[in-house]
C-alpha atoms as a PDB file:
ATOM      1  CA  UNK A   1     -14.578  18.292   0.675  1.00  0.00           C
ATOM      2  CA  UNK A   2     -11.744  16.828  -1.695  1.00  0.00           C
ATOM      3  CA  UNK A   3     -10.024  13.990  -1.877  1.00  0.00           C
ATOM      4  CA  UNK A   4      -6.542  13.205  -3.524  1.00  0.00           C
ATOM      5  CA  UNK A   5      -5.376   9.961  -3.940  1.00  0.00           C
ATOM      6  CA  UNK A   6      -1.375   9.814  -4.640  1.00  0.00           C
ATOM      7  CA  UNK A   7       1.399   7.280  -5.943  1.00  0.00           C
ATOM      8  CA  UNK A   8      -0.616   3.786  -6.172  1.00  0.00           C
ATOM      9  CA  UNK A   9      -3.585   5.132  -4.788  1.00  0.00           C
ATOM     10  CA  UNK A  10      -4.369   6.880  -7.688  1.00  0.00           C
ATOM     11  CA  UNK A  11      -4.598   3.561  -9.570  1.00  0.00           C
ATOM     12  CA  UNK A  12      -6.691   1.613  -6.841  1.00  0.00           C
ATOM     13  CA  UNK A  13      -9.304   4.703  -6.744  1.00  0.00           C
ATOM     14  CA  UNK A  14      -8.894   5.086 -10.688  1.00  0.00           C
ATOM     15  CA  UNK A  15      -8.574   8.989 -10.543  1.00  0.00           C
ATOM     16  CA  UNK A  16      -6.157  11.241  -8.695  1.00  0.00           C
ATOM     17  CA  UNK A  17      -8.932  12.824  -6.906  1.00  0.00           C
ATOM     18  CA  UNK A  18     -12.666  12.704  -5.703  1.00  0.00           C
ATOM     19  CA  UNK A  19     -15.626  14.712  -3.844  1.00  0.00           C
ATOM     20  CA  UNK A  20     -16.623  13.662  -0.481  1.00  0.00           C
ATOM     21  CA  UNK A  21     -20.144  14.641   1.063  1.00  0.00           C
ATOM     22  CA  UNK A  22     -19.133  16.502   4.225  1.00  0.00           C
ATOM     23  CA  UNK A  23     -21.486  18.641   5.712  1.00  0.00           C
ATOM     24  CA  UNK A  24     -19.819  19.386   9.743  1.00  0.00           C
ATOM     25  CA  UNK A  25     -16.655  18.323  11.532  1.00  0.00           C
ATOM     26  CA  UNK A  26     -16.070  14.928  11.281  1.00  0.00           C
ATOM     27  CA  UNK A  27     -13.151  12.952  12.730  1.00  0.00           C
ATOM     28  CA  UNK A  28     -10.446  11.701  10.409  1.00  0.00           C
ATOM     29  CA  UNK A  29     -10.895   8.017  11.304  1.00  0.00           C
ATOM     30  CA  UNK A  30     -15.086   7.798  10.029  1.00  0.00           C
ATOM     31  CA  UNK A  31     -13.967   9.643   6.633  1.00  0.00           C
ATOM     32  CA  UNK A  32     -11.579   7.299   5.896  1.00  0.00           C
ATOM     33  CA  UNK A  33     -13.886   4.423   7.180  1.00  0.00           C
ATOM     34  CA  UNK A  34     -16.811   5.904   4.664  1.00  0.00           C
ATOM     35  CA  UNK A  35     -13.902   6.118   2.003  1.00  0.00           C
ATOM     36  CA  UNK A  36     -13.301   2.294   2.246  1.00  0.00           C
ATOM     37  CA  UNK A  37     -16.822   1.592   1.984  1.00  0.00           C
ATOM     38  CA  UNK A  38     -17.004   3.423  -1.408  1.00  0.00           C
ATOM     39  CA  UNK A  39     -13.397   2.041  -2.493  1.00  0.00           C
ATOM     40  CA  UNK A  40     -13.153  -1.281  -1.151  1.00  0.00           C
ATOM     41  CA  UNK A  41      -9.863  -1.711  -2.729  1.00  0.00           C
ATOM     42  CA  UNK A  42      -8.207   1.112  -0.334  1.00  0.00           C
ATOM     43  CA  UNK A  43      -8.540  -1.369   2.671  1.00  0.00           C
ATOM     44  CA  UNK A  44      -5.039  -3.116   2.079  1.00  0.00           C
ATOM     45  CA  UNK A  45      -3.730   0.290   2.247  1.00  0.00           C
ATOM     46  CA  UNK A  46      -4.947   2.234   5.223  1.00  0.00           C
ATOM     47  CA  UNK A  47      -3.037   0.803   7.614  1.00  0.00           C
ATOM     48  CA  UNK A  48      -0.087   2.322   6.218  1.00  0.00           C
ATOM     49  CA  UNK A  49      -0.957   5.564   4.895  1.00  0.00           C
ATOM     50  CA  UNK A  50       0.178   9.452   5.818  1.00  0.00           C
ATOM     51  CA  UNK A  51      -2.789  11.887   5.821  1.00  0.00           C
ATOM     52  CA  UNK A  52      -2.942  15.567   5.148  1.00  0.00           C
ATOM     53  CA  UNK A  53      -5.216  17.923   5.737  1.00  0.00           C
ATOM     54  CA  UNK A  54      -5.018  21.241   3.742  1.00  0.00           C
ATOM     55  CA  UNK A  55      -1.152  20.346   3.059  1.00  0.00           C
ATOM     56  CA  UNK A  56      -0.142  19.576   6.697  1.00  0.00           C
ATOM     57  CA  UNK A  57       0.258  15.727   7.951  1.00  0.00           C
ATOM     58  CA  UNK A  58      -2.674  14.771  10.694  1.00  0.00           C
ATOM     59  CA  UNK A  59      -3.006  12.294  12.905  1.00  0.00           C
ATOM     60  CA  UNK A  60      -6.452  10.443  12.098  1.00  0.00           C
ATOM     61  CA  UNK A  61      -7.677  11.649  15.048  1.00  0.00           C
ATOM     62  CA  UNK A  62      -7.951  14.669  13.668  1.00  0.00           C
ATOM     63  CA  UNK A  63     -11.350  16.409  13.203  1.00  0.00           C
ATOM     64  CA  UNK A  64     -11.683  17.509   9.076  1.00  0.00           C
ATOM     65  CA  UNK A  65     -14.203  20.475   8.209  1.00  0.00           C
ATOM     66  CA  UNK A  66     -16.189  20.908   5.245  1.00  0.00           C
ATOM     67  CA  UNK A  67     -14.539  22.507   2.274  1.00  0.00           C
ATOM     68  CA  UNK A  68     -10.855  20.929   2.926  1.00  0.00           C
ATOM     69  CA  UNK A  69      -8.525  19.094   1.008  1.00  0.00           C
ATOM     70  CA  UNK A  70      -7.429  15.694   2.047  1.00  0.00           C
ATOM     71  CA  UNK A  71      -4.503  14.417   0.607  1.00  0.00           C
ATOM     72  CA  UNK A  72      -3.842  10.195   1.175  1.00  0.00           C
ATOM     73  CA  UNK A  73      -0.464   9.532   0.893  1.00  0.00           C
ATOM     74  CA  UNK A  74       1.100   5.926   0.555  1.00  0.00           C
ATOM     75  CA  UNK A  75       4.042   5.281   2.247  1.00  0.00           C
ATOM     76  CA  UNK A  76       7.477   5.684   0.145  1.00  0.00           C
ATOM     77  CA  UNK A  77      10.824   4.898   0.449  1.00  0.00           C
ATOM     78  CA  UNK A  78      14.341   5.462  -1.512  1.00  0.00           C
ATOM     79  CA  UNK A  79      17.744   4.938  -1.359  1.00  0.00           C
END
């Protein structure tokens, strides 16, 4: 599967996107736990971030199949 990293996830990761070994469904939550293993540095954000699954926001109890695209979001605001 694929990961994109967007906004200042991009710079913690140091690339905008990244292969993940995923070979059967696995739930949202242990990809993203096996993500902060590999990028410590994502940690401070998780708490906080949106996640998408083949462009449509999922809760992280969400299962993810082999060959999607993840997309982490950070949050952002505006005025």
């Amino acid at each position: 599967m694929e990961i994109q990293f967007y906004g200042v996830l991009q710079e913690v990761a140091g690339k905008r996107s990244t292969s993940f070994p995923l070979e059967e469904p696995t739930a949202l939550v242990e990809v993203l736990e096996r993500l902060q293993e590999q990028l410590p540095g994502l940690a401070a954000h998780m708490p906080r971030l949106a996640c998408a699954i083949d462009d449509e926001i999922v809760p992280r109890t969400h299962t993810i199949e082999p060959g999607a695209t993840l997309a982490l979001l950070p949050p952002v605001s505006g005025g």
